Tab-separated table of C-alpha atoms and ligand atoms in Angstrom:
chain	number	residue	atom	x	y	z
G	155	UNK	CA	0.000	0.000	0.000
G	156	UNK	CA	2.681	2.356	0.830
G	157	UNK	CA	4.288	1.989	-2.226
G	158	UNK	CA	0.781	2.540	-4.332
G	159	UNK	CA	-0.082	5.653	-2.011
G	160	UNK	CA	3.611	7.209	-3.151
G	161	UNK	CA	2.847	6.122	-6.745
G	162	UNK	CA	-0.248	7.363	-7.146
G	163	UNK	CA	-0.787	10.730	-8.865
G	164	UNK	CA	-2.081	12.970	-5.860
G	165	UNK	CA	-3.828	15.863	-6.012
G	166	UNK	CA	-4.090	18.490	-3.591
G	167	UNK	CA	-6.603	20.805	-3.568
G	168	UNK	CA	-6.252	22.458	-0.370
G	169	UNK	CA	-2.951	23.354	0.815
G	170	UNK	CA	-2.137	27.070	2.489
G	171	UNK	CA	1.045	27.906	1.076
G	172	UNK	CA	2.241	29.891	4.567
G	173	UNK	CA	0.825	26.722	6.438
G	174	UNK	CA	4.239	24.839	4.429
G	175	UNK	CA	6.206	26.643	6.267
G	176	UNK	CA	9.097	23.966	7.794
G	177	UNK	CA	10.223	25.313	11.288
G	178	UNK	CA	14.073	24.834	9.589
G	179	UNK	CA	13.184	27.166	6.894
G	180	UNK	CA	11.570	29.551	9.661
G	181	UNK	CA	14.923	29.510	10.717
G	182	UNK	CA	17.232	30.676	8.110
G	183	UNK	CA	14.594	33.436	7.016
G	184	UNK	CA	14.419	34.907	10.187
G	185	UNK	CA	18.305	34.735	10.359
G	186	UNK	CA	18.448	35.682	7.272
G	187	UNK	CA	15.646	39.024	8.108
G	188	UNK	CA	17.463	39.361	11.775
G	189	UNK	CA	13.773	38.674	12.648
G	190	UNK	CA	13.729	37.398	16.341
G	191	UNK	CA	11.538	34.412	16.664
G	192	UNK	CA	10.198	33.372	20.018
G	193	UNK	CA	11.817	29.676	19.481
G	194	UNK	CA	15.426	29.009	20.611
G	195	UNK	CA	15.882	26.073	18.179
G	196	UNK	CA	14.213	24.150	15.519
G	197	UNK	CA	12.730	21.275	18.400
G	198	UNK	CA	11.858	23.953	19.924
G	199	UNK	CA	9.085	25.759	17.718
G	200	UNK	CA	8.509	21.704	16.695
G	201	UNK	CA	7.024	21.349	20.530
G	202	UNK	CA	4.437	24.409	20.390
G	203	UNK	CA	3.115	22.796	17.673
G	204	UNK	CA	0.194	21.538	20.283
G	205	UNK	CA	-3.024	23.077	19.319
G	206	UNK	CA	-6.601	23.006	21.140
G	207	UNK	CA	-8.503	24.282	18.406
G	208	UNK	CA	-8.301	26.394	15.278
G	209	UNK	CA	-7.307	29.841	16.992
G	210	UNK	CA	-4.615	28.260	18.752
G	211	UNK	CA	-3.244	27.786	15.761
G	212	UNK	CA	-3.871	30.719	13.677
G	213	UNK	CA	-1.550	32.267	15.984
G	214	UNK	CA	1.108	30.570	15.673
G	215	UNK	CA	0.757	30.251	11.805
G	216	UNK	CA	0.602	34.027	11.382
G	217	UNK	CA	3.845	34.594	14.017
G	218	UNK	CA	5.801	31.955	11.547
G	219	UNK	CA	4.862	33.868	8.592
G	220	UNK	CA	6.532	37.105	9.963
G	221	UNK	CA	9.823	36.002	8.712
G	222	UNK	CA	8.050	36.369	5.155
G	223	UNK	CA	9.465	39.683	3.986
G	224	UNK	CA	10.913	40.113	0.567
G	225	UNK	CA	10.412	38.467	-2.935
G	226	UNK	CA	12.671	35.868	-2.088
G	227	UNK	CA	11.315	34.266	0.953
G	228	UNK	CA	8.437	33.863	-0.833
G	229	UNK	CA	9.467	31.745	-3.497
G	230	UNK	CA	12.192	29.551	-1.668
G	231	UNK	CA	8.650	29.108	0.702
G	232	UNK	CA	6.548	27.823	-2.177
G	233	UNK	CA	9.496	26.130	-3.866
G	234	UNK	CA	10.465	24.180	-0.798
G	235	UNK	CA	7.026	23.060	-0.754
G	236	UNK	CA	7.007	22.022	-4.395
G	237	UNK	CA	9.945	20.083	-4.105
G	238	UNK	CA	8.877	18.145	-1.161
G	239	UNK	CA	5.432	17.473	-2.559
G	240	UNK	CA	6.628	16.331	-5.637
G	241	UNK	CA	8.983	13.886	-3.899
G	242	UNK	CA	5.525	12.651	-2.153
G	243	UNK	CA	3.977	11.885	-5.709
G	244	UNK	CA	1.653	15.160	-5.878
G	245	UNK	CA	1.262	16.162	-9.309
G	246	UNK	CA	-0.943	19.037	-9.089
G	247	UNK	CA	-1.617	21.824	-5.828
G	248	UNK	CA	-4.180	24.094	-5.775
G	249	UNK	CA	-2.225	26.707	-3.591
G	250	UNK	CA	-3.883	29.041	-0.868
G	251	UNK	CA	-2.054	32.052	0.364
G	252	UNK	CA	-3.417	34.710	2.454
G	253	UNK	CA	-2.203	38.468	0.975
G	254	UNK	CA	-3.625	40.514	4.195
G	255	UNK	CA	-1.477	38.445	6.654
G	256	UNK	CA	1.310	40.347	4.847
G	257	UNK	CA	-0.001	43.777	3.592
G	258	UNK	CA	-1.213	44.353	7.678
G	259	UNK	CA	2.675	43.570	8.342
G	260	UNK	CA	3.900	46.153	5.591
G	261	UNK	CA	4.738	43.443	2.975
G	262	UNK	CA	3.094	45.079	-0.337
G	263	UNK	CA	1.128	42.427	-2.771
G	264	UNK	CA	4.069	42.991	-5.439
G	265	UNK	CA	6.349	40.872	-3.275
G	266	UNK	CA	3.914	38.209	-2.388
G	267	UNK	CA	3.002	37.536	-5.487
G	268	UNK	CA	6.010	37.981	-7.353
G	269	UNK	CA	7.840	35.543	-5.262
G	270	UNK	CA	4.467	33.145	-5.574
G	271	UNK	CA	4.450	32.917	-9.236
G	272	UNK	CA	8.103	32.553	-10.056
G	273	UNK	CA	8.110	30.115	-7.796
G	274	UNK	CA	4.534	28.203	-9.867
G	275	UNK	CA	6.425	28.936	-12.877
G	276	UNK	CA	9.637	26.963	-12.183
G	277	UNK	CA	7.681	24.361	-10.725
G	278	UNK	CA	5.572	23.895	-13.552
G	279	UNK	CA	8.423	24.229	-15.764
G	280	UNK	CA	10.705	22.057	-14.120
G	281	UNK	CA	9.167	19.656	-11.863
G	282	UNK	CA	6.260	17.951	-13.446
G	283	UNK	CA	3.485	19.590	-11.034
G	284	UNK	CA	0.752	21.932	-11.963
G	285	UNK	CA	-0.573	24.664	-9.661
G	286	UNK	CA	-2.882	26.668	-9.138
G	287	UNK	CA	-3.405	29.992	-6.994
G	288	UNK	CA	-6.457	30.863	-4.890
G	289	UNK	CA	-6.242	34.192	-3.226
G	290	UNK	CA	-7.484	33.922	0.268
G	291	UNK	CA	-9.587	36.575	2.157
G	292	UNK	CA	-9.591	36.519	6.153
G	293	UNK	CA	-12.974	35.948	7.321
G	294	UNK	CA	-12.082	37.322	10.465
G	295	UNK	CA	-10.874	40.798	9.221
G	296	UNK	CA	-13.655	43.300	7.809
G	297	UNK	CA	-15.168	42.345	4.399
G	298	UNK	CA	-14.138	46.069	3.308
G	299	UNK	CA	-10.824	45.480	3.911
G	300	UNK	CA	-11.190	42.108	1.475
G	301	UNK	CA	-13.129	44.129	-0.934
G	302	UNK	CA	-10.476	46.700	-1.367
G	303	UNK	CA	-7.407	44.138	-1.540
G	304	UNK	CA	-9.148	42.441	-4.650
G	305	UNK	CA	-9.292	45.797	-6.028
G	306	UNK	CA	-5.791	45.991	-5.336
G	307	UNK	CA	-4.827	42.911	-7.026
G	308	UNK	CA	-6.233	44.029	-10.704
G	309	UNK	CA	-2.987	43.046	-12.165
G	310	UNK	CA	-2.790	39.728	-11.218
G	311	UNK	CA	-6.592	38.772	-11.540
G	312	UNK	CA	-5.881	37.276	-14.775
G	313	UNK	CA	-3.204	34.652	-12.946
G	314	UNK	CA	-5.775	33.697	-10.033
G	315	UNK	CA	-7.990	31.008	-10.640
G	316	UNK	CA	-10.289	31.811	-7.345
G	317	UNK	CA	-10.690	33.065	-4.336
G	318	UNK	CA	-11.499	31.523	-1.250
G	319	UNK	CA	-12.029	32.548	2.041
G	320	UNK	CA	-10.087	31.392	5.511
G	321	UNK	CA	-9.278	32.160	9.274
G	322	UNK	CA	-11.507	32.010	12.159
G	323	UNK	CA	-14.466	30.302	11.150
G	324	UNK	CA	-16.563	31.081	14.391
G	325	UNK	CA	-18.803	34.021	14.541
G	326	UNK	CA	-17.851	34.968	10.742
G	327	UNK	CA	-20.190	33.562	8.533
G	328	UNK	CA	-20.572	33.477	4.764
G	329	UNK	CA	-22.724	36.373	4.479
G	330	UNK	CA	-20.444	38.425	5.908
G	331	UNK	CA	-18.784	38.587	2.294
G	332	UNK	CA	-21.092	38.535	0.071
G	333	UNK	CA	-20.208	41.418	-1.831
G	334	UNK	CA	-16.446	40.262	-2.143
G	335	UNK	CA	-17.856	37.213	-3.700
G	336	UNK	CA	-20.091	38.669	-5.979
G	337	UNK	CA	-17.165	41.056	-7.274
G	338	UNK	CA	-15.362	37.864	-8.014
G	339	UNK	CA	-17.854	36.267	-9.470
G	340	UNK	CA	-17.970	39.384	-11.730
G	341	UNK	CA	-14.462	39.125	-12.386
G	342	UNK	CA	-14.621	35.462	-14.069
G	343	UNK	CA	-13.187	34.398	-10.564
G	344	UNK	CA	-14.043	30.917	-9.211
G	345	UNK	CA	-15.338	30.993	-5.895
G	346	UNK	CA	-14.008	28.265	-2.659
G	347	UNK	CA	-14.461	28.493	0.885
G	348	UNK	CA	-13.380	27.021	4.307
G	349	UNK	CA	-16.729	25.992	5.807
G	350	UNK	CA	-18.114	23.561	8.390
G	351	UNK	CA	-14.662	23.120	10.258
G	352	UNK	CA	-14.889	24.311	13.350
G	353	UNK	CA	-18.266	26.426	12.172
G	354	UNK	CA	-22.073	24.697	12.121
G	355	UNK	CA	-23.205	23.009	9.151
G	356	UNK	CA	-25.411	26.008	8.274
G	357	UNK	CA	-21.945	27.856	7.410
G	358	UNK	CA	-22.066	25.656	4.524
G	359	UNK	CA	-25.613	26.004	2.922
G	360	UNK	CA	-24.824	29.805	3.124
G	361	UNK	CA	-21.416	29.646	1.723
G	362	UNK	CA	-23.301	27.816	-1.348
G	363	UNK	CA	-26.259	30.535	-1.609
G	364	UNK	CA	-24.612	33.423	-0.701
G	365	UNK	CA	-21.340	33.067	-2.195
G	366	UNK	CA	-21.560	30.442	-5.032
G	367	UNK	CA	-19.021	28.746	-4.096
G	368	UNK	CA	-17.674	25.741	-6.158
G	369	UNK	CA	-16.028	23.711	-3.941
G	370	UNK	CA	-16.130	23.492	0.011
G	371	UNK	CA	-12.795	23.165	1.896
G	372	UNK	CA	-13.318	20.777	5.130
G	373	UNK	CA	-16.789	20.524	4.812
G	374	UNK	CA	-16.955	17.869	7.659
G	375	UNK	CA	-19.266	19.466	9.841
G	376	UNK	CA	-22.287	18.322	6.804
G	377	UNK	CA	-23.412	15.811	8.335
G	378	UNK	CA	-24.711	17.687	11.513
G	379	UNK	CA	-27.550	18.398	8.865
G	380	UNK	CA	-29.953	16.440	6.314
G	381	UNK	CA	-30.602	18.692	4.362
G	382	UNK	CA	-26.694	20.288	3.354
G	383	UNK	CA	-25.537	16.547	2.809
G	384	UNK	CA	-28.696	16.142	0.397
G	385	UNK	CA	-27.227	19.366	-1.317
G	386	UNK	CA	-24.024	18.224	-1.411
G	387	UNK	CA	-24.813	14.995	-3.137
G	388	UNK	CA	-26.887	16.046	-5.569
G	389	UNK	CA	-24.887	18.710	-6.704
G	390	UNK	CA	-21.543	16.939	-6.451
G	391	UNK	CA	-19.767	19.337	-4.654
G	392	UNK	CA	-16.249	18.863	-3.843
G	393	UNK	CA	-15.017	18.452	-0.347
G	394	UNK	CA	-11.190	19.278	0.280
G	395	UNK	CA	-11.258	17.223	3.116
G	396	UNK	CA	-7.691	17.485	5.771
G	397	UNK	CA	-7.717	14.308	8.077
G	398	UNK	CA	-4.703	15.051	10.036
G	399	UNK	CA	-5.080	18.616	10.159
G	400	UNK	CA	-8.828	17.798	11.749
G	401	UNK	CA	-7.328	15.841	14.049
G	402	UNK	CA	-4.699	18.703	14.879
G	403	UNK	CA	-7.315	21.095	15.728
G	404	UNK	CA	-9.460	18.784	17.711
G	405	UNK	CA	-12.074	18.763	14.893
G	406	UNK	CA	-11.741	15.221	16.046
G	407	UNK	CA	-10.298	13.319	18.689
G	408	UNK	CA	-8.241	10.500	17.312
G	409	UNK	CA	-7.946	9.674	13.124
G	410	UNK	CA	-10.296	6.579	13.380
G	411	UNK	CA	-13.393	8.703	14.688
G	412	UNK	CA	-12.892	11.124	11.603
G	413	UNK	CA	-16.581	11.237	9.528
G	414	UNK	CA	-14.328	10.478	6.159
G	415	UNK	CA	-15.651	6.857	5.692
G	416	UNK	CA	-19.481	8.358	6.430
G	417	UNK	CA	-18.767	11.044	3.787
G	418	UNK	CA	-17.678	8.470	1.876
G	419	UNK	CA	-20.525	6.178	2.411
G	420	UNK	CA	-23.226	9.687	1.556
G	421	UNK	CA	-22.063	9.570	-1.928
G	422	UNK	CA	-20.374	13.167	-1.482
G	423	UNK	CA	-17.563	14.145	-3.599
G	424	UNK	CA	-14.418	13.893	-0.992
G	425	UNK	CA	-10.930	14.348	-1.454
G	426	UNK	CA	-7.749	14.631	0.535
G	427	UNK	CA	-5.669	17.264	1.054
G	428	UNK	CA	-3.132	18.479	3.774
G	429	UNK	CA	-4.192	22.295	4.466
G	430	UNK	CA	-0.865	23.203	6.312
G	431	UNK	CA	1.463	20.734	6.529
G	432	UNK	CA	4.287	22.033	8.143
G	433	UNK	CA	2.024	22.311	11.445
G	434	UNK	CA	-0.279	19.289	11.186
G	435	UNK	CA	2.514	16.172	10.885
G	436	UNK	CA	2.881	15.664	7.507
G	437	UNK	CA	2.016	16.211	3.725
G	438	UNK	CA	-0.055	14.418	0.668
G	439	UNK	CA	1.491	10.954	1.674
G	440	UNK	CA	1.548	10.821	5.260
G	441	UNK	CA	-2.115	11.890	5.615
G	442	UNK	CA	-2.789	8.879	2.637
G	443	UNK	CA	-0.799	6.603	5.042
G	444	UNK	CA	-2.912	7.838	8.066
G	445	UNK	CA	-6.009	6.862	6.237
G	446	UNK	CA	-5.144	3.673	4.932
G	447	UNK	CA	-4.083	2.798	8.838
G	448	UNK	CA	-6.802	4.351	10.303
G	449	UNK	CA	-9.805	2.952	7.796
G	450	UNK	CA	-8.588	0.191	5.932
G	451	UNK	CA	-9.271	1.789	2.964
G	452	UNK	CA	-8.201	-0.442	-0.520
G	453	UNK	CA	-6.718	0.915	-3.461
G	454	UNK	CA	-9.910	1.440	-5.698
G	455	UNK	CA	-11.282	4.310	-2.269
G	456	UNK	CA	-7.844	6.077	-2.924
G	457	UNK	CA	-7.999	5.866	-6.378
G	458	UNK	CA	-11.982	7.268	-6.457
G	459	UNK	CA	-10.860	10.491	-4.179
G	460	UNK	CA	-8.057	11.350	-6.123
G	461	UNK	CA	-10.338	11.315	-9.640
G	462	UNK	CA	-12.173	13.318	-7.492
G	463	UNK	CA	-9.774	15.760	-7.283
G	464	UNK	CA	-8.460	15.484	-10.652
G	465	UNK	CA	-11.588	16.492	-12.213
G	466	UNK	CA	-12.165	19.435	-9.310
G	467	UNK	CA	-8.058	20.526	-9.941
G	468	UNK	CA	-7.403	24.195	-11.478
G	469	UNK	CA	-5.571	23.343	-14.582
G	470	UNK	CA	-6.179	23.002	-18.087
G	471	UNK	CA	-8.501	20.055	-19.933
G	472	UNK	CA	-5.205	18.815	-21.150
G	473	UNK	CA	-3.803	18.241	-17.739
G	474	UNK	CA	-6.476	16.987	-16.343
G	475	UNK	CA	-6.403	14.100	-19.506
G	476	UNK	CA	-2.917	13.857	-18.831
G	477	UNK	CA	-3.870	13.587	-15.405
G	478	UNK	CA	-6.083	11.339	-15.491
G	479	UNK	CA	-4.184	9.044	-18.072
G	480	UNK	CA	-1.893	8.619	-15.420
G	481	UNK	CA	-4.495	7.153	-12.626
G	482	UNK	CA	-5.695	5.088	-14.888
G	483	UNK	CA	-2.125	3.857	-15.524
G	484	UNK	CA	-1.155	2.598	-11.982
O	188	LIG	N1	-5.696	29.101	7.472
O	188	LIG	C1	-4.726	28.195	7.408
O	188	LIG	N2	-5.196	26.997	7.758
O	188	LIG	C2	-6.515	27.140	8.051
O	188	LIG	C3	-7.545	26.274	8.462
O	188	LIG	N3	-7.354	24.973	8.670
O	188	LIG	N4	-8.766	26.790	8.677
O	188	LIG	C4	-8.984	28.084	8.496
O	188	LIG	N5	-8.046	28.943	8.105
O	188	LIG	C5	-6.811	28.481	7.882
O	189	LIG	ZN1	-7.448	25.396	5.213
């Protein structure tokens, strides 16, 4: 099994691109920065990764990202990433990354992005792996703010291929951004969103109505309602579903009482990704290993959740042949 799960042509839908961050890499940038960091040594900063729940570690993901300053951080961050997910077998990554977390600490959009899409170039020049970029609005900052940075990013609408919308899910629902959606959607923008995480199911019927949204990232809080699952199926709506982040963030206790196998067994549209991996124990493969341990799941349920995500992935038709070509193949 191991050796199919590395094989296999993995595709990663949900993946924040700060959230890759390797406490060694932390390391040199804030050396590199003179940025003090409130670790003494790698093991250190290793050990606080101990969360209770989602805004435990938010704050701890947006301290790490502080060593993020110039054009050049930004790309040995996504290439690092690249490199090691290729190494896993992942062939395509949708990539998050969250432009307010570095305009608030006076990083300007030019740098983010420039360092971003060098870095998706290369890769996609070099290494065999597509990618694609969703620009990420905090839910937890004011929608205005969110309005006026997709404003702001006019000259790079044409390389995004959505925008989704992350942070503290509690007490910031969907409608809160309904606007910001709709100016997307206006914009030829595909829409995403982080719903039903550590927010209600209802989070998720509104993220569909309100925002249009095209695929759901987590999603696992559905089942808390009838009627959302119903939805779900019968529009096939993707799930980016992140089994050891959930169990991170105490979404659920241990791997084996994760809802995956009832999602599953609901007909809904699932797939596997690793949200932020340098936090959450592991990548693409290790959270495929987790699930084979934890479920018993055969080679034909891994190879039905990553068609799934094939046919959901941001790339071209021709890619997603190719792509699909290649599942077929192993
Ligand atoms: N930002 C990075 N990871 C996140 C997660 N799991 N949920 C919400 N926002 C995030
Ligand atoms: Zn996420």
């Amino acid at each position: 099994m191991q050796d199919f799960l590395q094989t296999l042509p993995k595709v990663e839908l949900h993946l924040h691109i700060e959230g890759s961050l390797e406490p060694e890499l932390m390391f040199a940038l804030a050396q590199r920065n003179g940025i003090e960091l409130p670790y003494a040594t790698v093991q250190e900063a290793k050990d606080a990764y101990c969360f209770s729940d989602l805004q435990g570690f938010l704050n701890l993901y947006f301290q790490g990202m502080s060593v993020l300053r110039n054009e050049q951080d930004f790309y040995d961050l996504a290439m690092d990433y690249f490199r090691r997910a290729r190494e896993e077998g992942v062939v395509h990554i949708d990539m998050h990354f969250d432009p307010q977390a570095h305009l608030q600490r006076g990083v300007p959009l030019e740098v983010v992005m420039a360092g971003l899409l060098k870095a998706k170039q290369e890769a996609e020049e070099s290494l065999d792996l597509s990618i694609g970029m969703i620009m990420a609005f905090l839910r937890d900052r004011p929608a205005e703010e969110a309005l006026h940075v997709l404003e702001q990013a006019a000259p790079y609408w044409k390389m995004l291929d959505a925008i989704g919308l992350d942070s503290a899910e509690k007490e910031n629902p969907p409608s809160k951004f309904v606007d910001v959606f709709e100016r997307a959607k206006q914009l030829g923008l595909v829409c995403v969103a982080h719903a039903g995480e550590e927010g209600p199911a209802e989070y998720i019927k509104e993220a569909l109505e309100l925002l249009n949204v095209e695929r759901i990232d987590h999603g696992v809080r559905c089942l808390e309602s009838e009627e959302v699952v119903e939805r779900l199926r019968r529009e096939q709506i993707a799930l980016t579903v992140c089994p050891l982040s959930n169990v991170s963030l105490k979404v659920v206790e241990d791997l084996r009482d994760h809802p995956l196998p009832k999602l599953l067994s609901e007909g809904l549209k699932v797939t596997i990704s690793s949200d932020d991996p340098a936090y959450f124990g592991g990548g693409m493969l290790t959270n495929h290993l987790a699930c084979a341990e934890a479920f018993g799941w055969d080679k034909a349920v891994f190879r039905q959740l990553t068609r799934n995500a094939i046919e959901e992935a941001f790339t071209t038709q021709q890619r997603r042949d190719e792509l699909l070509r290649r599942l077929a193949a192993i």
